[in-house]
């Protein structure tokens, strides 16, 4: 058939089939209207006449990467009280800048878990309208949180108090927040099930929403076709979140055998930011992170790595979530080598950021693999990523929807 203007023909030296782990030699990918039409080899799938060609000699193709936990509207150099200098417009501008950086790092789909003033919705809209470059975005808007919890505004004293947008008390009030976030453009619901490291006056070990509250949130979100991502460090909060039916547990630092068994039984996906601690403890003080947060991180980091290894061994579903924004955007890929160091095979780490993530998003037909019907989102790397996972830290070529968005060969 003659090629239309929207037909793109991509070749490379190798293509990693992320489901099987096998390498296809001399692959050819045919793209029509931004989606993969056929995948073959240069010999069994020749270039249609008139197709736009993207030839990537010497490189290995794999699907565009997915990060399940970023904060595009946050900056790594503005922690603690420095956060108070930003208004909603600053957040959106930072989001635009960071969206481009993230895309150019090879992450063609990201889930933004927590942004004030729905600035993430604005960034998503600008990307979808093609006005600014960025990954495909799944956004949460403000996180739902207990009063005084990890998602509240706790830096200000009583006389200057402000309550964060996602704060509510009780099952019905929190269910209402789900509707509210959806009304203003949220795709996914982020909840704060326990205290956190970077919030003032919260305990990582303390559960902050009751199981009843979380169940009400999950019921409402699922009724509306939305997934729920729960920030949870402490063991009791992790288990309550899983029992309440959340789809993913973020951080998941203090796992025990029971939490692991529960996650396995319920099919809950864990998203563990195992690089994050290196930045927080190394650079955090300079970036304005509060002393109390640095102290909390010292209790979380190593435990989380151990938990990660145990979860891998037990066969729990694990996806790739970095929490970039705490540390510099574009460094997302550093986490791959840590996932391998703490227990995964390179293929498992790549699957965590492709097929497993796509499944967890409910978007397996759209992203996460180079297969007919999916968006033609791909990255090309110089080394064999199964032999050298750190090649994913510096990705030279990024393709989104069949168009080259970065070529730094
Ligand atoms: N945003 C998270 C929090 O404040 C960061 C936790 C980082 N620490 C870690 N070891 N993963 O709780």
Coordinates of C-alpha atoms and ligand atoms in Angstrom, one line a residue, residues 69 71 150 190 192 194-199 202 204 231 233 251 253 272-278 280 293 296-297 299-302 304-305 322-323 326, ligand 1:
X69 CA 5.7 8.8 40.5
X71 CA 6.3 15.8 40.8
X150 CA 1.8 14.5 55.0
X190 CA -3.2 10.3 45.4
X192 CA -1.3 10.1 52.0
X194 CA 1.0 7.7 56.5
X195 CA 3.4 10.5 57.5
X196 CA 6.3 11.3 55.3
X197 CA 9.9 12.2 55.2
X198 CA 9.7 15.7 53.7
X199 CA 6.7 17.0 55.6
X202 CA 4.7 13.9 60.6
X204 CA 6.7 8.0 58.8
X231 CA 1.8 7.2 49.8
X233 CA 6.0 4.3 54.6
X251 CA 7.4 4.2 48.9
X253 CA 9.3 1.3 53.0
X272 CA 9.4 2.0 45.5
X273 CA 11.7 5.1 45.0
X274 CA 15.0 3.4 45.9
X275 CA 17.3 6.0 44.4
X276 CA 15.7 9.0 46.3
X277 CA 17.5 8.4 49.6
X278 CA 20.9 9.0 48.0
X280 CA 18.2 13.4 50.2
X293 CA 13.4 15.3 57.5
X296 CA 13.6 10.6 59.3
X297 CA 15.3 9.7 56.0
X299 CA 15.4 5.7 59.4
X300 CA 13.8 5.0 56.1
X301 CA 16.4 4.7 53.3
X302 CA 18.2 1.4 54.2
X304 CA 13.3 0.5 52.1
X305 CA 16.1 -1.1 50.1
X322 CA 11.1 7.6 41.3
X323 CA 9.7 10.6 43.1
X326 CA 12.6 15.6 45.2
Ligands
LIG1 N1 8.2 12.1 49.2 C1 8.7 11.1 50.1 C2 8.4 11.5 51.6 O1 8.5 12.7 51.9 C3 10.1 10.9 50.0 C4 10.7 9.7 50.7 C5 12.1 9.5 50.2 N2 12.8 8.5 50.9 C6 13.0 7.3 50.5 N3 13.8 6.5 51.2 N4 12.4 6.8 49.5 O2 8.1 10.7 52.4

